[in-house]
Structures are given as structure tokens and as C-alpha cells.
Amino acid sequence: MPPTTRPTSRDVAREAGVSQATVSLVLGGKWRGRVSPATADAVRETALRLGYRPNLAARSLRLGRTRTALLVVPALTNEYFARVHTGAARVAAAHDFGVVLYPSPEGVGPARDPFGSARAALDGVIASSMAADALAAISGETAAAPRTAGGPGGLPLVMLDSDPAQSGAAATVNLDLASGMRQVTGHLAALGHRRIAHIASAVDSWTFRVRRAAFDAATRDLPGAVVTRRTAALSVEGGLRATHDALTAPGARPTALVCDDDVLAAGACKAARRLGLRVPLDVSVTGFDDLALATAVEPELTTVRLPADEAGARGMAALLAVIDGLSPQQADLPVELMIRGSTGPCPVEPR
Amino acid sequence: MPPTTRPTSRDVAREAGVSQATVSLVLGGKWRGRVSPATADAVRETALRLGYRPNLAARSLRLGRTRTALLVVPALTNEYFARVHTGAARVAAAHDFGVVLYPSPEGVGPARDPFGSARAALDGVIASSMAADALAAISGETAAAPRTAGGPGGLPLVMLDSDPAQSGAAATVNLDLASGMRQVTGHLAALGHRRIAHIASAVDSWTFRVRRAAFDAATRDLPGAVVTRRTAALSVEGGLRATHDALTAPGARPTALVCDDDVLAAGACKAARRLGLRVPLDVSVTGFDDLALATAVEPELTTVRLPADEAGARGMAALLAVIDGLSPQQADLPVELMIRGSTGPCPVEPR
DNA sequence: CGCGCGAGGTTTTACGTATAACGTCGATCG
DNA sequence: CGATCGACGTTATACGTAAAACCTCGCGCG
């Protein structure tokens, strides 16, 4: 057995009786008219036989490209972001690109430098919503580095669900969250609800700002609407607490709860039931995102389906386009209201 | 503005009036006694001023190490694996290592080659449970490549929740799933349940084989136990179907449903309720994993908490040890039965 | 005084790849 | 028949870094 080291292109060349350059040409696929088909076949056969794998570090060094993109998300344990990753990884793999995740379990903070920590050299960055906002702080810090293009560190940057006004992004992929929120409120309004509480995420990111604004705009146009808002930590427990407060506050009790997120909605349902209220008979609840959770709870949640993996896929496609010097196609993805069991007609004589 | 290219160590050297080697020495931290403190400071200052970042491709090429590990999981959208990733990434980051995920949205298949697809060169592989089993098929394929150490491609390999008898792994981290299953059945037995159905995952991986074996062993020792088993696709819908079958099958109806997974348990609860059965009054349900889902549904699920992130962390620690030539400490992590609302005393006169 | 030696560097080399620049040799053509 | 050309390769080089090997003082010491 030859020593522990992996075979290099030179080993293949020696074994096949050609030069290293020829191996590189053949395996790189650019041998048409430069190498005879017979030789090319021989090289390929030898490479296969030796189990040759190109050293990616060397290739990256040579090409100045790493075929690796960084995906910045706040937390993979949030199913939404896991799905974004899935979509992004799928497209990346199809283009022989890799995806590395921003290695921050505890969320993005200005103190951390993603480009020191990210081990691989990167060709581009794709930052999703909540992460993108935090990234803005960092870009100030990294401004000392020569900025040639959009992102921090001079890397092409694509933003998902982020403020289009935000500087630095070469492209943006947005979900039509405002429409989603309008559909939710429209649905509730059609059911007769007027006293509506918004259980909002305490996270101050673009995604949630949009939802809030859309909720406000939609309810403002609704005659007779009485709206309140509670902010909640983004968890079942958080949703439970905020909803409890909303339902027990002095004044007329809301008949509908619009939650920023399915997880919050699950908490809201629990809170309502603990107060002896039936969902949706006494109070209607809506979620957002259409996570697996939405159909796991009872009643199943009326919610807004977000094409998370599609967003990830589009984002990666846009990033690849930018890297290739093309102008990416801006995309705004439609969302869909999923009407399920957690919403119903406004009770005639509430309280 | 100097051209679009990033500053190299040579740029820093020129700017600081020293040689490139000195820059490398200083920034590498091995300059004690080789470079004067004054010069070292000057170099550091210059590097900072220019915004110098080492080219990781070049460094990897030189060192033959990439400080990158591959984490192979079947699906990140499964919260369990997302948590494994979180733990692994945390430990990796602490050791200045990166984690790249196996880019397979549709699961590991023998047809795909993880080491061709994984863009970064790798220092090691950590494969979790379900993925590890599929990996076994691949290692046969890659056997053509010179195998120097455990994993495919001669890479150090750590397996999570996998068959210890499986060859190739330099280390294994296991959760004490058998104990978890024993605790579940013990809990149900203490509540008086004897007719118990096992809603098992259709996935044939080590994790689930262990659960099945432990369930069988525990119920075998239970006097008067009447057990059945249904296999289900790993989803709410799958759990619902299998449970429906289990509850409507001819013969005495089970009073307890032991599910391989929280998602299945959520489906089981839905199925029971659709049949007019109350949980836990008429039928008790247990889950496994303690996902966020477990406390989102009502009643909250009695389940087995798995320290997923701890497993990921230990796995990464073990891998780092192997890479450093140390012998990793084998770890078996304890699990904990979380008794919540989905289990109760066996009804006195069921059916 | 010659010599060793340590401090403080510098020169050089190698890592494995992709590709530009450069042969070589037979056939073709003006 | 000499020049040209295409087919088929080879040689040489650069990417940026880490580190081994080497150089050059000034100084202490036998």
C-alpha cells in the first residue's frame, strides 16, 4: 500500500504515462482537440482506478474560487430556516457548490466575525432575514477591509426577506409577507371578527416589521376594528404568556388572535384553552409559516404557507448568478393562506 | 483603492517592511525568540490596518488540514438533527473548526458520493444514526480508494447512535435509547397498562432498531402484556394512519400507544381523538425525542428527552480528538423520561 | 583572537492544481 | 519543396501560506 497520502493528479499522470497537465485537462473536461480520445479515456480510467480525488484546497487556491457559499441563519432549530437551507443546498449541489452555515448557535452578534470563523474561503454570502439585520452591524466593523462589492469582506451578498433599502445586497429574494398578513386579516374580517389581537414576535427584524405594518394597515381599513398588540418571545411558552395577557386584559376580549408565527399560535391555543375558551368557537387563532407544527396541533392551524425552500433555492440561484457576473432575477414569492380548523365565525355574544 | 484583490501576507510584509515569512510567523503565533516584540507588534498592526485575512485555501493546501468536518444527517428539517448540528457546530467553533453538512436534501443514497459533492476538503466525518446506516452502503463503493483509516476516503469517522459493531468508526457516541424505552414501558406498566401498541418508524436504522428491541424486551418481561406493532412513515400523517389502524384492529383495543417519535405521537393523538377517544383518559400516548412539538400539542406529550445537542457536541469532540491523534473518550449519554399529560392510568373498563 | 551562539530575521521550498506558453511531427498547400 | 497548420501533448508558472534551512550580526568566552 502506498503511503497514507491520497493520490494526486501527478500520480495519475505517472501511472497513465502522460503529464500532469494532460490529466488536469482531461479531468477538467477541456481536452477537446488537445488530447486524443484514447488518451483521455486512459487517463480517466487510471484516475478511477487510483481513486483520485482532486484536492479542493489546491483547486480553490489556483482558481481563486471556492465554490462555497455561506448561509447565514439565526437558528437551524427553527424549521423555517432549516427549510431555507434545504432549498439553498439543493440548488447549490446542482451547481456543484457547497453551503456552509454561519457557525453561530447563539445568534449573530456584532462581536463575532463571520468571516474569520467561517473556515472555508467563500464565494458569496446569503443572509436570511433576521440574520441580515444583525449582519448590518457587522458590516460596519468589517468596513476597514477593502470593500469591492456588496457584502462584507467584498463578497457578493444576497438577502432573503430583508429590507430592500438595506445597502450592500446584490440581490434580494422576498416573500410577499404583507399579502399573507392581508389575507389573514381579510379572512378573519370575513368571519366577522373585529376585536383582533396581534401576538407579535419580540424579535425586531424585517420579517416581523413587515408583518406588523401589514397588520396595522389592514386593520386600519377595517371599520369597527379594535386591535391590540402583545409582543412575545418566539416560543410556545412566549406565545402562551402574551396570549394570556391579551385575553385577560381589561376591556372587551379579542375574538381573534393573529400570531406572527405558528409556534406562537400553538402557545396561543394553549393559553386560550387554559382560560376555558374553545378554539375556534370562542376565539380564532392564526399562525404564520405553516410549519409541521401547524398540522400537528388540534385544531390544525389556519396559517400562511411560506415557500421557505423555494426562497432558499431562489436565493442561491441569485447568488450563483451574481458570482457568474450575471444580473440576478429579482424574485418576489407568493404566499398562500391555508384555512384550517383554528379559525371560525366570530361568536355572536362573546364574554 | 488597490485592485479588487484581497491583501495577502506578502502585502502585509511589504507594508510592514519585513519578509513574508516573518508575517506568517507572527500571525501564526510562533515567533517567540524568532522575532522581536516590536516587529511583531508592527506586523500585527499592519495586518489589522490592511484588513488582512489569511487565504484558507492556501493554508489548507500547505498544512494538509482543512479544519473542516462533515456532518452527515438525513434531514435538517427534523428538529432532532438540527439540534445535533447545533451542538456539533458549537464545539467545532470553539476549536476553530467549521462544519459542513452533507448536501443531500433527499437522504443519503448509495448512488451519491458524499466526498465528491462535499466541496470543502475534509478532516473528518461525523455521521448520525440514520445517515450512518446508509453510509455503510457507500463505503463499499469507495473501497476502491486507498483506505487508511476508519471512514470512507480514509477519513476519521465518528458515528452517532449507530451500531457499535459497525466497522470503520474511530469512535461512537450513543444515547441510552434502550433505557429510555424501558422507562417508557415501565411508566405505562406502573399506570396499569397491559395492552400496548408500538407505533414504530418505518425507517430501518439503528436508532429505531434499538427502540424496537428494547420495547420487545421490556414488554416480554411484563406479565399479561398484549403488544402489537404498526410501522409508520415518520410524519404526523404517518402516525395518524398507523394509529388509526392500531386502534380499530379487531381484538381488544390497546390502552397505550408507544410511539417511536414525537411527531408520530402527535399523529397518534389526532387519530385517537378522531375515534372519539380522549387522551389520556381513554388511551395513553408516549413520544420520543422531546422536540418542541411535545409541549406545543395538547395534552403535552410524555416523552423521552434526548440530549441531541450534547450528542452532537460529544461527537465533534471525539472527532477532534481522533484528528489530533488522541484516543477519544467513548460516551454513552443518559436520557430522561419527561412525564407530562399524555399518559394516565389505564381505564378500568376500556371499550 | 577565534569561535560559538543566540537573537532576529530572510530565502527558499513545497503543497496540488489549472492553464498559458511552448514544442513536435506528420500532412497539406501554394 | 519550404512554409503552415492542426493534432497532441509537454514544460513552466502562479496561486498564498507555513516552515525548514539558512544568513548575519554582535557579544561573551576560553
mmCIF file of C-alpha atoms in Angstrom, chain A residues 82-351:
data_model
loop_
_atom_site.group_PDB
_atom_site.id
_atom_site.type_symbol
_atom_site.label_atom_id
_atom_site.label_comp_id
_atom_site.label_asym_id
_atom_site.label_seq_id
_atom_site.Cartn_x
_atom_site.Cartn_y
_atom_site.Cartn_z
ATOM 1 C CA ALA A 82 -33.916 24.506 8.093
ATOM 2 C CA ARG A 83 -36.157 24.566 5.051
ATOM 3 C CA VAL A 84 -34.403 27.591 3.650
ATOM 4 C CA HIS A 85 -31.186 25.674 3.997
ATOM 5 C CA THR A 86 -32.644 22.647 2.289
ATOM 6 C CA GLY A 87 -33.636 24.670 -0.746
ATOM 7 C CA ALA A 88 -30.372 26.515 -0.906
ATOM 8 C CA ALA A 89 -28.357 23.328 -0.564
ATOM 9 C CA ARG A 90 -30.322 21.644 -3.300
ATOM 10 C CA VAL A 91 -29.613 24.363 -5.841
ATOM 11 C CA ALA A 92 -26.034 24.656 -4.698
ATOM 12 C CA ALA A 93 -25.454 20.943 -5.109
ATOM 13 C CA ALA A 94 -26.887 21.068 -8.604
ATOM 14 C CA HIS A 95 -24.241 23.644 -9.477
ATOM 15 C CA ASP A 96 -21.549 21.753 -7.643
ATOM 16 C CA PHE A 97 -21.489 24.350 -4.949
ATOM 17 C CA GLY A 98 -21.281 23.758 -1.254
ATOM 18 C CA VAL A 99 -23.084 25.533 1.527
ATOM 19 C CA VAL A 100 -21.576 26.261 4.875
ATOM 20 C CA LEU A 101 -23.627 27.631 7.679
ATOM 21 C CA TYR A 102 -22.725 30.548 9.805
ATOM 22 C CA PRO A 103 -21.468 28.831 12.903
ATOM 23 C CA SER A 104 -23.347 30.811 15.480
ATOM 24 C CA PRO A 105 -25.570 28.796 17.765
ATOM 25 C CA GLU A 106 -26.384 31.767 19.918
ATOM 26 C CA GLY A 107 -27.356 34.124 17.148
ATOM 27 C CA VAL A 108 -25.462 36.746 15.281
ATOM 28 C CA GLY A 109 -23.825 39.347 17.398
ATOM 29 C CA PRO A 110 -21.684 42.272 16.376
ATOM 30 C CA ALA A 111 -18.862 40.890 18.454
ATOM 31 C CA ARG A 112 -18.419 37.877 16.234
ATOM 32 C CA ASP A 113 -16.791 37.983 12.856
ATOM 33 C CA PRO A 114 -18.375 35.549 10.454
ATOM 34 C CA PHE A 115 -15.527 35.693 8.006
ATOM 35 C CA GLY A 116 -12.890 34.830 10.491
ATOM 36 C CA SER A 117 -14.904 31.963 11.821
ATOM 37 C CA ALA A 118 -16.150 30.625 8.546
ATOM 38 C CA ARG A 119 -13.439 28.143 7.828
ATOM 39 C CA ALA A 120 -13.863 27.815 4.154
ATOM 40 C CA ALA A 121 -12.996 30.618 1.860
ATOM 41 C CA LEU A 122 -16.199 31.869 0.404
ATOM 42 C CA ASP A 123 -17.520 32.939 -2.945
ATOM 43 C CA GLY A 124 -20.632 34.554 -1.624
ATOM 44 C CA VAL A 125 -22.987 35.080 1.235
ATOM 45 C CA ILE A 126 -26.682 34.606 1.513
ATOM 46 C CA ALA A 127 -28.254 36.025 4.615
ATOM 47 C CA SER A 128 -31.778 35.460 5.686
ATOM 48 C CA SER A 129 -33.991 38.000 7.271
ATOM 49 C CA MET A 130 -33.290 38.098 10.947
ATOM 50 C CA ALA A 131 -29.640 37.359 10.388
ATOM 51 C CA ALA A 132 -29.329 40.044 7.762
ATOM 52 C CA ASP A 133 -30.338 42.729 10.212
ATOM 53 C CA ALA A 134 -27.672 41.675 12.642
ATOM 54 C CA LEU A 135 -25.231 41.482 9.766
ATOM 55 C CA ALA A 136 -25.677 45.163 9.154
ATOM 56 C CA ALA A 137 -23.923 45.881 12.415
ATOM 57 C CA ILE A 138 -21.024 43.735 11.393
ATOM 58 C CA SER A 139 -20.578 45.303 8.008
ATOM 59 C CA GLY A 140 -19.710 48.471 9.818
ATOM 60 C CA GLU A 141 -16.990 46.665 11.663
ATOM 61 C CA THR A 142 -15.589 44.980 8.594
ATOM 62 C CA ALA A 143 -15.670 48.206 6.654
ATOM 63 C CA ALA A 144 -11.980 48.517 7.367
ATOM 64 C CA ALA A 145 -11.430 45.704 4.918
ATOM 65 C CA PRO A 146 -11.351 46.747 1.280
ATOM 66 C CA ARG A 147 -14.929 46.684 0.100
ATOM 67 C CA THR A 148 -15.155 45.951 -3.532
ATOM 68 C CA ALA A 149 -18.661 44.643 -3.907
ATOM 69 C CA GLY A 150 -21.838 44.258 -1.983
ATOM 70 C CA GLY A 151 -21.284 42.172 1.065
ATOM 71 C CA PRO A 152 -18.937 42.367 3.976
ATOM 72 C CA GLY A 153 -15.475 41.289 3.036
ATOM 73 C CA GLY A 154 -16.244 42.331 -0.514
ATOM 74 C CA LEU A 155 -18.289 39.225 -1.175
ATOM 75 C CA PRO A 156 -21.415 39.046 -3.276
ATOM 76 C CA LEU A 157 -24.361 39.135 -0.949
ATOM 77 C CA VAL A 158 -27.936 38.013 -1.408
ATOM 78 C CA MET A 159 -30.523 38.815 1.170
ATOM 79 C CA LEU A 160 -33.643 36.871 1.918
ATOM 80 C CA ASP A 161 -36.619 38.650 3.337
ATOM 81 C CA SER A 162 -34.691 41.723 4.157
ATOM 82 C CA ASP A 163 -35.110 45.418 3.792
ATOM 83 C CA PRO A 164 -34.648 46.145 0.095
ATOM 84 C CA ALA A 165 -33.371 49.552 1.102
ATOM 85 C CA GLN A 166 -30.593 47.876 3.003
ATOM 86 C CA SER A 167 -27.347 48.622 1.264
ATOM 87 C CA GLY A 168 -24.895 46.075 0.068
ATOM 88 C CA ALA A 169 -27.103 43.352 -1.284
ATOM 89 C CA ALA A 170 -26.532 42.400 -4.882
ATOM 90 C CA ALA A 171 -29.939 40.781 -4.950
ATOM 91 C CA THR A 172 -32.937 40.238 -2.748
ATOM 92 C CA VAL A 173 -35.495 37.489 -2.545
ATOM 93 C CA ASN A 174 -38.631 38.385 -0.730
ATOM 94 C CA LEU A 175 -41.737 36.558 0.270
ATOM 95 C CA ASP A 176 -44.896 38.532 -0.043
ATOM 96 C CA LEU A 177 -45.467 38.595 3.674
ATOM 97 C CA ALA A 178 -47.618 41.692 3.529
ATOM 98 C CA SER A 179 -50.028 39.897 1.265
ATOM 99 C CA GLY A 180 -50.036 36.965 3.638
ATOM 100 C CA MET A 181 -50.946 39.170 6.527
ATOM 101 C CA ARG A 182 -53.636 40.884 4.478
ATOM 102 C CA GLN A 183 -55.116 37.516 3.619
ATOM 103 C CA VAL A 184 -55.155 36.557 7.277
ATOM 104 C CA THR A 185 -56.916 39.692 8.400
ATOM 105 C CA GLY A 186 -59.231 39.544 5.435
ATOM 106 C CA HIS A 187 -60.168 36.006 6.325
ATOM 107 C CA LEU A 188 -60.879 36.969 9.914
ATOM 108 C CA ALA A 189 -62.800 40.044 8.896
ATOM 109 C CA ALA A 190 -64.948 37.968 6.579
ATOM 110 C CA LEU A 191 -65.723 35.728 9.545
ATOM 111 C CA GLY A 192 -66.983 38.769 11.370
ATOM 112 C CA HIS A 193 -64.099 39.363 13.725
ATOM 113 C CA ARG A 194 -63.460 42.955 14.760
ATOM 114 C CA ARG A 195 -61.662 42.679 18.065
ATOM 115 C CA ILE A 196 -58.300 41.328 16.995
ATOM 116 C CA ALA A 197 -55.105 40.955 18.961
ATOM 117 C CA HIS A 198 -51.750 40.727 17.296
ATOM 118 C CA ILE A 199 -49.378 38.364 19.070
ATOM 119 C CA ALA A 200 -46.143 39.737 17.669
ATOM 120 C CA SER A 201 -42.631 38.404 17.826
ATOM 121 C CA ALA A 202 -40.347 40.396 20.067
ATOM 122 C CA VAL A 203 -37.579 39.989 17.508
ATOM 123 C CA ASP A 204 -37.069 43.247 15.694
ATOM 124 C CA SER A 205 -36.263 42.085 12.205
ATOM 125 C CA TRP A 206 -37.503 42.964 8.780
ATOM 126 C CA THR A 207 -39.746 39.913 8.523
ATOM 127 C CA PHE A 208 -41.675 40.870 11.585
ATOM 128 C CA ARG A 209 -41.687 44.572 10.893
ATOM 129 C CA VAL A 210 -43.382 43.837 7.595
ATOM 130 C CA ARG A 211 -45.990 41.656 9.259
ATOM 131 C CA ARG A 212 -46.664 44.302 11.833
ATOM 132 C CA ALA A 213 -47.018 47.056 9.263
ATOM 133 C CA ALA A 214 -49.283 44.945 7.107
ATOM 134 C CA PHE A 215 -51.421 44.030 10.087
ATOM 135 C CA ASP A 216 -51.730 47.666 11.051
ATOM 136 C CA ALA A 217 -52.595 48.762 7.546
ATOM 137 C CA ALA A 218 -55.174 46.032 7.064
ATOM 138 C CA THR A 219 -56.924 46.609 10.373
ATOM 139 C CA ARG A 220 -56.853 50.347 9.899
ATOM 140 C CA ASP A 221 -59.025 49.887 6.851
ATOM 141 C CA LEU A 222 -61.403 47.614 8.706
ATOM 142 C CA PRO A 223 -64.414 49.554 10.027
ATOM 143 C CA GLY A 224 -65.085 48.977 13.670
ATOM 144 C CA ALA A 225 -61.844 47.143 14.260
ATOM 145 C CA VAL A 226 -60.416 47.152 17.760
ATOM 146 C CA VAL A 227 -56.868 45.982 17.718
ATOM 147 C CA THR A 228 -54.307 45.362 20.399
ATOM 148 C CA ARG A 229 -50.800 44.005 20.301
ATOM 149 C CA ARG A 230 -48.596 41.978 22.621
ATOM 150 C CA THR A 231 -45.034 41.047 21.904
ATOM 151 C CA ALA A 232 -43.794 37.603 22.762
ATOM 152 C CA ALA A 233 -40.603 35.618 22.865
ATOM 153 C CA LEU A 234 -40.517 33.330 19.862
ATOM 154 C CA SER A 235 -41.559 30.121 21.607
ATOM 155 C CA VAL A 236 -44.635 28.215 22.656
ATOM 156 C CA GLU A 237 -44.193 29.494 26.164
ATOM 157 C CA GLY A 238 -43.794 33.061 24.919
ATOM 158 C CA GLY A 239 -46.953 32.809 22.865
ATOM 159 C CA LEU A 240 -48.785 31.380 25.819
ATOM 160 C CA ARG A 241 -47.821 34.218 28.132
ATOM 161 C CA ALA A 242 -48.546 37.003 25.682
ATOM 162 C CA THR A 243 -51.874 35.498 24.772
ATOM 163 C CA HIS A 244 -52.841 35.067 28.367
ATOM 164 C CA ASP A 245 -52.198 38.756 28.883
ATOM 165 C CA ALA A 246 -54.109 39.683 25.760
ATOM 166 C CA LEU A 247 -57.147 37.630 26.753
ATOM 167 C CA THR A 248 -57.281 38.753 30.351
ATOM 168 C CA ALA A 249 -56.596 42.436 29.792
ATOM 169 C CA PRO A 250 -59.346 44.800 30.892
ATOM 170 C CA GLY A 251 -61.801 45.761 28.214
ATOM 171 C CA ALA A 252 -63.584 43.691 25.628
ATOM 172 C CA ARG A 253 -61.820 40.418 24.945
ATOM 173 C CA PRO A 254 -60.415 39.839 21.478
ATOM 174 C CA THR A 255 -62.219 37.215 19.413
ATOM 175 C CA ALA A 256 -59.280 36.595 17.123
ATOM 176 C CA LEU A 257 -55.567 36.217 17.694
ATOM 177 C CA VAL A 258 -53.209 36.880 14.820
ATOM 178 C CA CYS A 259 -49.858 35.335 15.632
ATOM 179 C CA ASP A 260 -46.596 36.164 13.918
ATOM 180 C CA ASP A 261 -45.599 32.542 13.834
ATOM 181 C CA ASP A 262 -47.008 29.028 14.171
ATOM 182 C CA VAL A 263 -45.100 28.422 17.352
ATOM 183 C CA LEU A 264 -46.674 31.454 18.911
ATOM 184 C CA ALA A 265 -50.049 30.301 17.654
ATOM 185 C CA ALA A 266 -49.614 26.948 19.349
ATOM 186 C CA GLY A 267 -48.931 28.787 22.573
ATOM 187 C CA ALA A 268 -51.933 30.981 21.960
ATOM 188 C CA CYS A 269 -54.212 27.976 21.625
ATOM 189 C CA LYS A 270 -52.914 26.599 24.888
ATOM 190 C CA ALA A 271 -53.478 29.890 26.660
ATOM 191 C CA ALA A 272 -56.998 30.183 25.342
ATOM 192 C CA ARG A 273 -57.898 26.696 26.427
ATOM 193 C CA ARG A 274 -56.477 27.245 29.884
ATOM 194 C CA LEU A 275 -58.831 30.172 30.197
ATOM 195 C CA GLY A 276 -61.687 27.891 29.319
ATOM 196 C CA LEU A 277 -62.060 29.231 25.814
ATOM 197 C CA ARG A 278 -62.610 26.908 22.899
ATOM 198 C CA VAL A 279 -60.717 27.329 19.637
ATOM 199 C CA PRO A 280 -62.209 28.291 17.266
ATOM 200 C CA LEU A 281 -65.651 28.573 18.858
ATOM 201 C CA ASP A 282 -64.792 31.266 21.359
ATOM 202 C CA VAL A 283 -61.627 32.579 19.851
ATOM 203 C CA SER A 284 -59.961 32.188 16.471
ATOM 204 C CA VAL A 285 -56.209 31.801 16.131
ATOM 205 C CA THR A 286 -53.986 32.173 13.100
ATOM 206 C CA GLY A 287 -50.368 31.267 12.644
ATOM 207 C CA PHE A 288 -47.695 32.073 10.123
ATOM 208 C CA ASP A 289 -45.139 29.945 8.247
ATOM 209 C CA ASP A 290 -47.038 26.655 8.006
ATOM 210 C CA LEU A 291 -44.525 24.584 9.895
ATOM 211 C CA ALA A 292 -45.072 20.886 10.534
ATOM 212 C CA LEU A 293 -46.383 22.045 13.871
ATOM 213 C CA ALA A 294 -49.387 23.638 12.223
ATOM 214 C CA THR A 295 -50.991 20.338 11.355
ATOM 215 C CA ALA A 296 -49.740 18.535 14.440
ATOM 216 C CA VAL A 297 -51.791 20.531 16.911
ATOM 217 C CA GLU A 298 -55.525 20.420 17.310
ATOM 218 C CA PRO A 299 -57.281 22.148 15.877
ATOM 219 C CA GLU A 300 -54.980 22.426 12.914
ATOM 220 C CA LEU A 301 -53.796 25.973 12.440
ATOM 221 C CA THR A 302 -55.069 28.357 9.860
ATOM 222 C CA THR A 303 -51.805 29.841 8.744
ATOM 223 C CA VAL A 304 -49.819 31.324 5.895
ATOM 224 C CA ARG A 305 -47.683 28.893 3.964
ATOM 225 C CA LEU A 306 -44.296 30.344 3.172
ATOM 226 C CA PRO A 307 -42.305 28.680 0.401
ATOM 227 C CA ALA A 308 -39.199 28.535 2.547
ATOM 228 C CA ASP A 309 -37.211 26.085 0.482
ATOM 229 C CA GLU A 310 -38.189 27.897 -2.665
ATOM 230 C CA ALA A 311 -36.857 31.073 -1.113
ATOM 231 C CA GLY A 312 -33.610 29.361 -0.236
ATOM 232 C CA ALA A 313 -33.388 27.951 -3.727
ATOM 233 C CA ARG A 314 -34.050 31.301 -5.395
ATOM 234 C CA GLY A 315 -31.586 32.966 -3.103
ATOM 235 C CA MET A 316 -28.881 30.524 -4.017
ATOM 236 C CA ALA A 317 -29.724 30.806 -7.698
ATOM 237 C CA ALA A 318 -29.454 34.570 -7.444
ATOM 238 C CA LEU A 319 -26.157 34.309 -5.657
ATOM 239 C CA LEU A 320 -24.759 31.969 -8.280
ATOM 240 C CA ALA A 321 -25.869 34.398 -10.955
ATOM 241 C CA VAL A 322 -24.132 37.267 -9.223
ATOM 242 C CA ILE A 323 -20.969 35.219 -8.842
ATOM 243 C CA ASP A 324 -21.051 34.461 -12.543
ATOM 244 C CA GLY A 325 -21.353 38.144 -13.281
ATOM 245 C CA LEU A 326 -24.906 37.891 -14.470
ATOM 246 C CA SER A 327 -27.622 40.110 -13.166
ATOM 247 C CA PRO A 328 -29.850 38.009 -10.976
ATOM 248 C CA GLN A 329 -33.570 37.994 -11.476
ATOM 249 C CA GLN A 330 -35.277 39.667 -8.606
ATOM 250 C CA ALA A 331 -37.926 37.422 -7.154
ATOM 251 C CA ASP A 332 -40.938 38.025 -5.008
ATOM 252 C CA LEU A 333 -42.522 34.790 -3.987
ATOM 253 C CA PRO A 334 -46.233 34.426 -3.387
ATOM 254 C CA VAL A 335 -47.559 33.007 -0.161
ATOM 255 C CA GLU A 336 -50.724 31.081 0.435
ATOM 256 C CA LEU A 337 -53.341 31.250 3.153
ATOM 257 C CA MET A 338 -54.091 27.797 4.492
ATOM 258 C CA ILE A 339 -57.522 27.801 6.056
ATOM 259 C CA ARG A 340 -57.802 25.057 8.645
ATOM 260 C CA GLY A 341 -59.552 24.476 11.901
ATOM 261 C CA SER A 342 -58.304 27.182 14.210
ATOM 262 C CA THR A 343 -60.468 29.928 12.761
ATOM 263 C CA GLY A 344 -64.204 30.210 12.738
ATOM 264 C CA PRO A 345 -67.054 32.703 12.770
ATOM 265 C CA CYS A 346 -66.965 35.399 15.373
ATOM 266 C CA PRO A 347 -69.076 34.303 18.343
ATOM 267 C CA VAL A 348 -72.345 36.240 18.468
ATOM 268 C CA GLU A 349 -72.276 37.161 22.131
ATOM 269 C CA PRO A 350 -68.721 36.931 23.367
ATOM 270 C CA ARG A 351 -67.963 37.264 27.085
#
